[in-house]
Short mmCIF file of C-alpha atoms and ligand atoms in Angstrom, two decimals:
data_model
loop_
_atom_site.label_atom_id
_atom_site.label_comp_id
_atom_site.label_asym_id
_atom_site.label_seq_id
_atom_site.Cartn_x
_atom_site.Cartn_y
_atom_site.Cartn_z
CA UNK A 1 5.20 -15.28 -32.60
CA UNK A 2 4.58 -15.55 -29.01
CA UNK A 3 6.35 -12.29 -28.25
CA UNK A 4 5.34 -9.67 -26.00
CA UNK A 5 5.32 -6.10 -25.81
CA UNK A 6 8.87 -4.90 -24.62
CA UNK A 7 6.54 -3.04 -22.21
CA UNK A 8 4.71 -5.59 -20.32
CA UNK A 9 7.88 -8.01 -21.22
CA UNK A 10 10.62 -5.45 -18.72
CA UNK A 11 7.85 -5.28 -16.12
CA UNK A 12 7.55 -7.72 -12.60
CA UNK A 13 5.44 -9.67 -11.93
CA UNK A 14 3.57 -8.51 -8.27
CA UNK A 15 5.34 -10.67 -6.39
CA UNK A 16 2.54 -9.93 -3.24
CA UNK A 17 0.06 -11.54 -5.21
CA UNK A 18 2.76 -14.24 -6.96
CA UNK A 19 3.20 -15.18 -2.82
CA UNK A 20 -0.65 -15.19 -2.67
CA UNK A 21 -1.54 -17.66 -5.27
CA UNK A 22 1.71 -19.83 -4.10
CA UNK A 23 0.14 -20.14 -0.46
CA UNK A 24 -3.50 -20.72 -2.24
CA UNK A 25 -2.11 -23.43 -4.58
CA UNK A 26 -0.59 -24.53 -1.48
CA UNK A 27 -3.74 -24.99 0.13
CA UNK A 28 -5.46 -26.16 -2.87
CA UNK A 29 -4.09 -28.98 -2.96
CA UNK A 30 -4.92 -29.65 1.52
CA UNK A 31 -1.82 -28.09 2.84
CA UNK A 32 -1.94 -25.89 6.34
CA UNK A 33 -0.53 -22.87 5.09
CA UNK A 34 -0.74 -19.61 7.04
CA UNK A 35 -1.20 -17.08 4.68
CA UNK A 36 1.05 -13.63 5.95
CA UNK A 37 2.07 -12.51 2.37
CA UNK A 38 -0.80 -10.41 0.70
CA UNK A 39 -1.81 -6.91 2.87
CA UNK A 40 -5.33 -7.23 2.37
CA UNK A 41 -8.33 -7.03 5.88
CA UNK A 42 -8.99 -10.42 7.36
CA UNK A 43 -12.77 -9.56 8.65
CA UNK A 44 -15.67 -8.87 5.30
CA UNK A 45 -16.91 -5.54 4.33
CA UNK A 46 -19.62 -4.30 6.46
CA UNK A 47 -22.81 -4.79 6.63
CA UNK A 48 -24.49 -1.77 5.85
CA UNK A 49 -22.12 -1.26 2.90
CA UNK A 50 -23.42 -4.65 1.40
CA UNK A 51 -26.76 -3.59 1.74
CA UNK A 52 -26.49 -0.19 -0.25
CA UNK A 53 -24.89 -2.15 -3.39
CA UNK A 54 -27.56 -4.85 -3.02
CA UNK A 55 -30.01 -1.69 -3.38
CA UNK A 56 -27.29 -0.48 -5.67
CA UNK A 57 -28.93 -3.14 -7.83
CA UNK A 58 -32.30 -3.67 -7.44
CA UNK A 59 -32.50 0.15 -8.52
CA UNK A 60 -30.76 -0.56 -11.16
CA UNK A 61 -27.33 1.08 -10.86
CA UNK A 62 -26.30 -1.36 -13.35
CA UNK A 63 -25.26 0.78 -16.54
CA UNK A 64 -22.19 2.45 -17.79
CA UNK A 65 -21.49 5.49 -15.05
CA UNK A 66 -20.23 8.72 -15.67
CA UNK A 67 -16.29 8.70 -16.00
CA UNK A 68 -14.80 9.90 -12.55
CA UNK A 69 -17.58 8.56 -10.89
CA UNK A 70 -20.93 8.80 -9.52
CA UNK A 71 -21.42 13.15 -8.21
CA UNK A 72 -22.83 11.08 -5.36
CA UNK A 73 -19.71 9.48 -4.45
CA UNK A 74 -17.56 12.80 -5.41
CA UNK A 75 -19.90 14.33 -3.06
CA UNK A 76 -19.47 12.43 -1.13
CA UNK A 77 -15.49 11.79 -1.42
CA UNK A 78 -14.73 15.90 -1.20
CA UNK A 79 -17.16 15.77 2.61
CA UNK A 80 -14.24 13.71 3.12
CA UNK A 81 -11.36 14.91 2.65
CA UNK A 82 -13.61 18.72 4.31
CA UNK A 83 -14.09 15.86 7.22
CA UNK A 84 -11.21 13.85 8.39
CA UNK A 85 -8.55 16.22 6.84
CA UNK A 86 -9.53 19.75 6.12
CA UNK A 87 -8.56 19.74 2.49
CA UNK A 88 -10.79 21.67 0.38
CA UNK A 89 -10.84 19.28 -3.17
CA UNK A 90 -13.48 20.95 -5.63
CA UNK A 91 -15.79 17.00 -7.71
CA UNK A 92 -14.23 18.56 -11.00
CA UNK A 93 -10.62 17.27 -8.61
CA UNK A 94 -11.67 13.97 -8.51
CA UNK A 95 -10.86 10.90 -10.01
CA UNK A 96 -12.48 7.51 -8.96
CA UNK A 97 -10.55 4.17 -10.62
CA UNK A 98 -10.53 0.39 -10.22
CA UNK A 99 -9.10 0.15 -7.32
CA UNK A 100 -6.14 2.78 -5.49
CA UNK A 101 -3.89 1.12 -8.05
CA UNK A 102 -5.13 1.91 -10.80
CA UNK A 103 -5.70 5.51 -9.54
CA UNK A 104 -1.70 5.99 -8.76
CA UNK A 105 -1.05 4.20 -12.64
CA UNK A 106 -3.79 6.83 -13.49
CA UNK A 107 -1.88 9.68 -12.25
CA UNK A 108 1.11 8.58 -14.04
CA UNK A 109 0.82 7.90 -16.94
CA UNK A 110 -0.67 10.96 -16.98
CA UNK A 111 1.63 12.74 -15.24
CA UNK A 112 5.20 11.00 -15.98
CA UNK A 113 7.14 11.29 -19.31
CA UNK A 114 9.58 8.94 -20.64
CA UNK A 115 12.62 9.63 -18.95
CA UNK A 116 11.60 11.87 -16.42
CA UNK A 117 12.75 10.72 -13.03
CA UNK A 118 10.01 10.07 -10.15
CA UNK A 119 11.80 9.52 -6.67
CA UNK A 120 11.10 6.51 -4.71
CA UNK A 121 11.31 5.96 -1.17
CA UNK A 122 12.78 1.76 0.10
CA UNK A 123 11.46 -0.07 1.03
CA UNK A 124 8.20 0.84 -1.98
CA UNK A 125 4.89 -0.30 -2.16
CA UNK A 126 5.76 -3.12 -4.81
CA UNK A 127 3.76 -1.38 -7.47
CA UNK A 128 5.56 1.38 -7.89
CA UNK A 129 7.80 0.68 -9.63
CA UNK A 130 6.03 -1.32 -12.27
CA UNK A 131 3.77 1.37 -12.79
CA UNK A 132 7.73 4.21 -13.43
CA UNK A 133 8.59 1.89 -16.04
CA UNK A 134 4.91 1.21 -17.89
CA UNK A 135 4.71 5.37 -18.11
CA UNK A 136 8.74 5.30 -19.21
CA UNK A 137 9.33 7.05 -16.22
CA UNK A 138 12.84 6.12 -14.04
CA UNK A 139 12.58 5.83 -10.76
CA UNK A 140 15.37 7.06 -7.96
CA UNK A 141 15.31 5.23 -5.15
CA UNK A 142 16.53 6.67 -2.31
CA UNK A 143 17.47 3.66 0.12
CA UNK A 144 16.43 3.32 3.97
CA UNK A 145 16.02 1.49 6.55
CA UNK A 146 15.45 0.21 10.10
CA UNK A 147 17.72 2.89 12.01
CA UNK A 148 15.98 5.79 10.16
CA UNK A 149 12.49 4.08 11.21
CA UNK A 150 12.36 3.85 7.55
CA UNK A 151 11.44 7.47 6.39
CA UNK A 152 13.74 9.66 4.12
CA UNK A 153 15.05 12.73 6.03
CA UNK A 154 15.16 16.00 3.69
CA UNK A 155 18.96 16.21 3.51
CA UNK A 156 18.34 12.34 0.28
CA UNK A 157 14.95 14.27 -0.89
CA UNK A 158 18.19 17.02 -0.98
CA UNK A 159 20.56 15.14 -2.66
CA UNK A 160 18.54 12.71 -5.03
CA UNK A 161 16.65 15.55 -7.02
CA UNK A 162 18.03 16.49 -10.21
CA UNK A 163 16.56 18.35 -13.59
CA UNK A 164 14.82 15.68 -14.58
CA UNK A 165 12.91 14.51 -10.89
CA UNK A 166 9.11 15.78 -11.72
CA UNK A 167 7.99 13.33 -9.31
CA UNK A 168 8.59 12.33 -5.71
CA UNK A 169 5.92 9.18 -4.84
CA UNK A 170 5.16 9.23 -0.46
CA UNK A 171 3.56 6.12 0.98
CA UNK A 172 2.07 7.67 4.97
CA UNK A 173 1.45 5.10 6.52
CA UNK A 174 3.82 3.00 5.16
CA UNK A 175 3.51 -0.75 3.08
CA UNK A 176 5.92 -2.48 3.42
CA UNK A 177 7.51 -1.09 6.47
CA UNK A 178 4.91 0.79 8.63
CA UNK A 179 6.05 3.48 8.99
CA UNK A 180 4.78 7.53 9.74
CA UNK A 181 5.67 10.21 9.07
CA UNK A 182 4.79 13.28 11.94
CA UNK A 183 3.88 16.21 10.47
CA UNK A 184 6.87 17.75 11.27
CA UNK A 185 8.86 15.02 9.40
CA UNK A 186 6.62 16.45 6.72
CA UNK A 187 7.51 20.06 7.42
CA UNK A 188 10.60 18.97 6.97
CA UNK A 189 10.33 17.45 3.57
CA UNK A 190 7.99 20.64 2.06
CA UNK A 191 11.14 22.70 2.51
CA UNK A 192 12.98 21.23 -0.10
CA UNK A 193 9.90 20.92 -2.45
CA UNK A 194 9.31 24.75 -2.03
CA UNK A 195 12.89 25.19 -3.45
CA UNK A 196 11.58 22.81 -6.75
CA UNK A 197 7.95 23.91 -8.27
CA UNK A 198 8.26 21.05 -10.94
CA UNK A 199 8.25 18.68 -8.99
CA UNK A 200 4.72 16.87 -8.13
CA UNK A 201 3.71 14.45 -4.73
CA UNK A 202 1.89 11.52 -5.42
CA UNK A 203 0.88 10.73 -1.90
CA UNK A 204 -0.37 7.48 -1.18
CA UNK A 205 -3.06 7.40 2.43
CA UNK A 206 -4.71 4.24 1.85
CA UNK A 207 -3.73 2.85 5.03
CA UNK A 208 -5.38 6.43 6.53
CA UNK A 209 -7.65 4.87 8.72
CA UNK A 210 -4.40 2.00 10.71
CA UNK A 211 -3.07 4.65 12.27
CA UNK A 212 -1.66 4.22 15.26
CA UNK A 213 -0.63 7.03 17.03
CA UNK A 214 -3.31 9.51 16.67
CA UNK A 215 -4.10 12.05 13.77
CA UNK A 216 -3.13 10.71 9.90
CA UNK A 217 -1.44 13.89 8.62
CA UNK A 218 -0.99 14.41 5.20
CA UNK A 219 1.39 16.14 3.00
CA UNK A 220 -1.65 17.81 0.92
CA UNK A 221 -2.88 19.85 4.14
CA UNK A 222 1.41 22.02 3.57
CA UNK A 223 -0.85 24.88 1.03
CA UNK A 224 2.92 25.84 0.33
CA UNK A 225 2.63 22.94 -2.05
CA UNK A 226 -0.33 21.91 -2.15
CA UNK A 227 -1.00 22.87 -5.93
CA UNK A 228 1.71 20.24 -6.93
CA UNK A 229 0.40 16.67 -3.97
CA UNK A 230 -1.60 13.84 -5.45
CA UNK A 231 -3.92 12.21 -3.23
CA UNK A 232 -4.32 8.34 -4.26
CA UNK A 233 -7.00 6.59 -2.61
CA UNK A 234 -9.77 3.91 -2.11
CA UNK A 235 -11.90 2.20 0.25
CA UNK A 236 -9.62 -1.29 0.08
CA UNK A 237 -7.41 -1.87 3.25
CA UNK A 238 -10.15 1.65 5.75
CA UNK A 239 -13.05 0.15 4.97
CA UNK A 240 -12.62 -4.06 3.81
CA UNK A 241 -12.85 -3.65 0.51
CA UNK A 242 -10.22 -4.85 -1.91
CA UNK A 243 -12.08 -6.59 -3.83
CA UNK A 244 -14.72 -4.43 -5.23
CA UNK A 245 -11.87 -2.65 -6.69
CA UNK A 246 -12.96 1.52 -5.44
CA UNK A 247 -10.38 3.88 -5.41
CA UNK A 248 -9.88 7.03 -6.35
CA UNK A 249 -7.24 10.03 -7.05
CA UNK A 250 -8.07 13.89 -5.54
CA UNK A 251 -5.48 16.37 -7.69
CA UNK A 252 -4.99 19.32 -9.28
CA UNK A 253 -7.87 19.89 -11.36
CA UNK A 254 -5.64 20.07 -14.45
CA UNK A 255 -4.59 16.19 -13.68
CA UNK A 256 -7.73 15.01 -12.61
CA UNK A 257 -8.66 16.25 -16.08
CA UNK A 258 -6.30 14.32 -18.60
CA UNK A 259 -6.42 11.75 -15.95
CA UNK A 260 -10.44 11.21 -16.41
CA UNK A 261 -9.41 11.43 -20.07
CA UNK A 262 -7.52 8.27 -20.25
CA UNK A 263 -9.15 6.18 -18.12
CA UNK A 264 -12.74 7.63 -20.86
CA UNK A 265 -9.93 5.71 -23.53
CA UNK A 266 -9.14 2.73 -20.91
CA UNK A 267 -11.25 1.58 -18.70
CA UNK A 268 -14.63 4.31 -18.50
CA UNK A 269 -16.19 4.67 -15.35
CA UNK A 270 -15.48 1.25 -12.63
CA UNK A 271 -18.10 -0.55 -11.23
CA UNK A 272 -21.37 0.72 -10.65
CA UNK A 273 -22.35 -1.17 -7.90
CA UNK A 274 -19.36 -1.16 -6.30
CA UNK A 275 -19.31 2.85 -6.34
CA UNK A 276 -22.90 3.32 -4.85
CA UNK A 277 -21.28 0.25 -1.71
CA UNK A 278 -18.69 3.51 -1.42
CA UNK A 279 -21.34 5.96 -0.86
CA UNK A 280 -22.02 4.46 2.79
CA UNK A 281 -18.34 3.24 3.32
CA UNK A 282 -17.07 6.84 2.89
CA UNK A 283 -19.89 9.00 3.85
CA UNK A 284 -20.72 7.35 6.97
CA UNK A 285 -18.16 7.32 10.27
CA UNK A 286 -15.40 6.71 10.94
CA UNK A 287 -16.23 3.68 13.56
CA UNK A 288 -15.90 0.93 11.31
CA UNK A 289 -11.79 1.37 11.00
CA UNK A 290 -12.05 2.36 13.66
CA UNK A 291 -11.93 -0.98 14.54
CA UNK A 292 -10.36 -2.77 12.73
CA UNK A 293 -7.44 0.07 13.75
CA UNK A 294 -8.12 -1.53 17.67
CA UNK A 295 -7.72 -5.49 16.42
CA UNK A 296 -4.34 -4.55 14.21
CA UNK A 297 -2.72 -2.60 16.95
CA UNK A 298 -3.48 -5.66 20.36
CA UNK A 299 -2.40 -8.13 16.51
CA UNK A 300 1.08 -5.80 16.35
CA UNK A 301 2.09 -5.70 19.88
CA UNK A 302 0.91 -9.72 19.62
CA UNK A 303 3.30 -10.23 16.71
CA UNK A 304 6.18 -7.54 18.04
CA UNK A 305 6.42 -9.48 21.57
CA UNK A 306 6.32 -12.44 19.33
CA UNK A 307 9.19 -11.98 16.89
CA UNK A 308 12.17 -10.92 19.61
CA UNK A 309 11.85 -14.23 20.31
CA UNK A 310 13.28 -15.43 16.90
CA UNK A 311 16.76 -15.57 15.84
CA UNK A 312 17.46 -13.00 13.60
CA UNK A 313 15.09 -11.11 12.62
CA UNK A 314 14.79 -7.79 13.67
CA UNK A 315 12.08 -4.98 13.65
CA UNK A 316 10.77 -1.24 14.86
CA UNK A 317 7.29 -1.52 16.14
CA UNK A 318 5.28 0.09 13.22
CA UNK A 319 3.20 2.70 13.83
CA UNK A 320 0.61 2.22 10.93
CA UNK A 321 -1.11 -0.42 8.11
CA UNK A 322 -0.34 -3.88 9.56
CA UNK A 323 3.13 -5.48 8.45
CA UNK A 324 5.78 -6.36 9.72
CA UNK A 325 9.68 -5.21 8.26
CA UNK A 326 11.73 -7.46 10.35
CA UNK A 327 15.15 -7.09 9.12
CA UNK A 328 17.35 -10.63 8.31
CA UNK A 329 20.17 -10.31 7.16
CA UNK A 330 21.96 -12.17 10.04
CA UNK A 331 19.13 -15.56 8.14
CA UNK A 332 21.05 -15.13 4.47
CA UNK A 333 24.10 -17.87 4.24
CA UNK A 334 22.25 -20.44 6.52
CA UNK A 335 21.40 -24.40 5.07
CA UNK A 336 19.01 -26.04 6.13
CA UNK A 337 20.45 -29.74 4.67
CA UNK A 338 21.39 -28.72 1.62
CA UNK A 339 19.50 -26.12 0.69
CA UNK A 340 21.75 -22.75 0.69
CA UNK A 341 18.98 -19.70 1.91
CA UNK A 342 21.10 -17.32 0.42
CA UNK A 343 18.35 -14.63 -0.74
CA UNK A 344 15.95 -13.25 0.89
CA UNK A 345 13.44 -15.25 -1.81
CA UNK A 346 15.07 -18.15 -0.80
CA UNK A 347 13.42 -17.42 2.68
CA UNK A 348 10.05 -17.19 1.69
CA UNK A 349 10.08 -20.62 -0.27
CA UNK A 350 12.35 -22.23 2.60
CA UNK A 351 8.82 -21.08 4.72
CA UNK A 352 6.41 -21.53 2.59
CA UNK A 353 6.94 -25.29 1.84
CA UNK A 354 8.38 -25.97 5.03
CA UNK A 355 6.45 -23.29 8.10
CA UNK A 356 3.67 -23.70 5.73
CA UNK A 357 3.95 -19.55 6.69
CA UNK A 358 4.16 -17.19 3.21
CA UNK A 359 5.21 -13.94 3.69
CA UNK A 360 7.15 -11.44 1.38
CA UNK A 361 10.88 -11.07 0.36
CA UNK A 362 11.88 -7.08 1.53
CA UNK A 363 13.90 -7.80 -3.05
CA UNK A 364 9.85 -6.92 -4.07
CA UNK A 365 10.03 -3.92 -2.09
CA UNK A 366 13.31 -2.27 -2.60
CA UNK A 367 15.47 -3.96 0.38
CA UNK A 368 16.60 -7.60 -0.17
CA UNK A 369 17.32 -7.79 3.44
CA UNK A 370 14.08 -7.58 4.49
CA UNK A 371 11.15 -9.41 4.83
CA UNK A 372 7.31 -8.56 4.88
CA UNK A 373 4.30 -10.64 7.53
CA UNK A 374 0.89 -8.92 7.15
CA UNK A 375 -0.43 -8.92 11.00
CA UNK A 376 -3.58 -9.01 9.25
CA UNK A 377 -4.30 -12.39 10.33
CA UNK A 378 -6.52 -13.55 13.55
CA UNK A 379 -4.38 -13.62 16.78
CA UNK A 380 -4.68 -17.51 16.62
CA UNK A 381 -2.99 -17.53 13.05
CA UNK A 382 -0.59 -14.76 14.09
CA UNK A 383 0.14 -16.77 17.29
CA UNK A 384 0.33 -20.91 15.47
CA UNK A 385 2.59 -18.82 12.04
CA UNK A 386 5.62 -17.70 14.56
CA UNK A 387 5.78 -20.56 16.28
CA UNK A 388 6.98 -22.40 12.29
CA UNK A 389 8.66 -19.90 11.46
CA UNK A 390 10.46 -19.72 14.85
CA UNK A 391 11.54 -23.65 15.20
CA UNK A 392 11.91 -23.51 11.29
CA UNK A 393 14.79 -20.82 11.75
CA UNK A 394 16.59 -22.68 14.43
CA UNK A 395 16.31 -25.53 12.40
CA UNK A 396 18.28 -23.74 9.45
CA UNK A 397 22.95 -23.55 10.94
N1 PMP B 1 -1.01 1.65 -2.21
C1 PMP B 1 -0.71 0.94 -1.55
C2 PMP B 1 0.75 1.41 -0.14
C3 PMP B 1 -2.00 -0.68 -1.13
O1 PMP B 1 -0.96 -0.95 0.19
C4 PMP B 1 -2.56 -0.76 -1.96
C5 PMP B 1 -2.84 -2.33 -1.52
N2 PMP B 1 -2.61 -3.45 -2.15
C6 PMP B 1 -2.78 -0.23 -3.19
C7 PMP B 1 -2.39 1.35 -2.64
C8 PMP B 1 -3.98 -0.85 -4.00
O2 PMP B 1 -5.22 -0.90 -3.31
P1 PMP B 1 -6.47 -1.03 -4.33
O3 PMP B 1 -6.58 -2.30 -3.04
O4 PMP B 1 -7.04 -0.41 -3.80
O5 PMP B 1 -6.27 -0.78 -5.24
N1 LIG B 2 -1.53 -4.06 -1.62
C1 LIG B 2 -1.22 -5.26 -0.74
C2 LIG B 2 -0.02 -6.01 -0.37
O1 LIG B 2 1.13 -5.51 -0.59
C3 LIG B 2 -1.86 -5.86 -1.68
C4 LIG B 2 -1.45 -6.91 -3.17
C5 LIG B 2 -0.72 -5.80 -4.03
O2 LIG B 2 -2.75 -5.79 -4.49
O3 LIG B 2 -0.38 -6.02 -4.37
O4 LIG B 2 0.24 -6.91 -0.28
#
């Protein structure tokens, strides 16, 4: 009787959200937990964006909106893509959804058939493989490690391609590693993709504004393949708007049309008020994201310096996003009292229960010998969290 569908039964729970929930529960019990698990800016949404939302309510933007989004929002997104990325997308190539996560879901559901292969470089963001599963596709994971700065090589890509390959997922700047593909690295991947005209490229650019290396490079800039690139982006990270749930895809017309069809049946146009807030955010200059990026860079430097002194933690200097993906294999197999810390999940639970710091196990991202923590927290919190981790790790034998 109480059997959920196979579709849901085979789906894993989002571990980023689960760890965050666990840390909230401990906090509710009065435990002083520092939450470095879920990745979201600790900044508040800027006032000019909030004001636009208030105005939207006052002006009665409270009715159903067009399925792909209000015309003014589609226009500011099209303008943004031109202005910031040098890309030309008509408003009929853009579909606004309830967050980038929803945009990704739409695109996968609209393009993947049962058994189609989707190449997913690991470490990958938690939801990619689960969403591919939901679309009945098959993830083909390309492993990478600290040594290659978590980037796939053209050879690895070529070797992963089969006649069943339908799509490649790319995420730069990356969650969970913070790695950023340079233009020349993207070009090398494009050289491989040119030979396989049926492969779609899903480019998740949600962290584009949190890039410490300079200009954001999108794989859509390469005209050889641009007619099969789908950009997924949104306002969650760049404008500190995670709760507003606005994301979008910019895609070839046929894919945008398919996403619109799907969304028309599943959710309709996304929240009218949040859309008007997004018009203000995306239509503004980038001074707000730049301000956050500067702050995150300072915290990254601080966190990396401190992390180096913790035994058993190895990490690269991330070039973007706000995560450190630390290799912890040396610690696995150690004990605290009778408790064996056998996996990165055990380590994260130990750090949560013993040091009261919430992190996410690398297994959630397809790399079980790592743990991820977000440095989108205040400098005081970061220092305290890393001191606690250091102490807890030294207590393991
Ligand atoms: N892609 C990546 C890589 C992310 O880190 C996130 C953040 N959860 C998303 C997509 C989804 O973002 P949104 O909050 O807009 O759904
Ligand atoms: N992108 C964030 C993270 O990876 C948000 C959580 C989520 O949506 O899964 O932690």
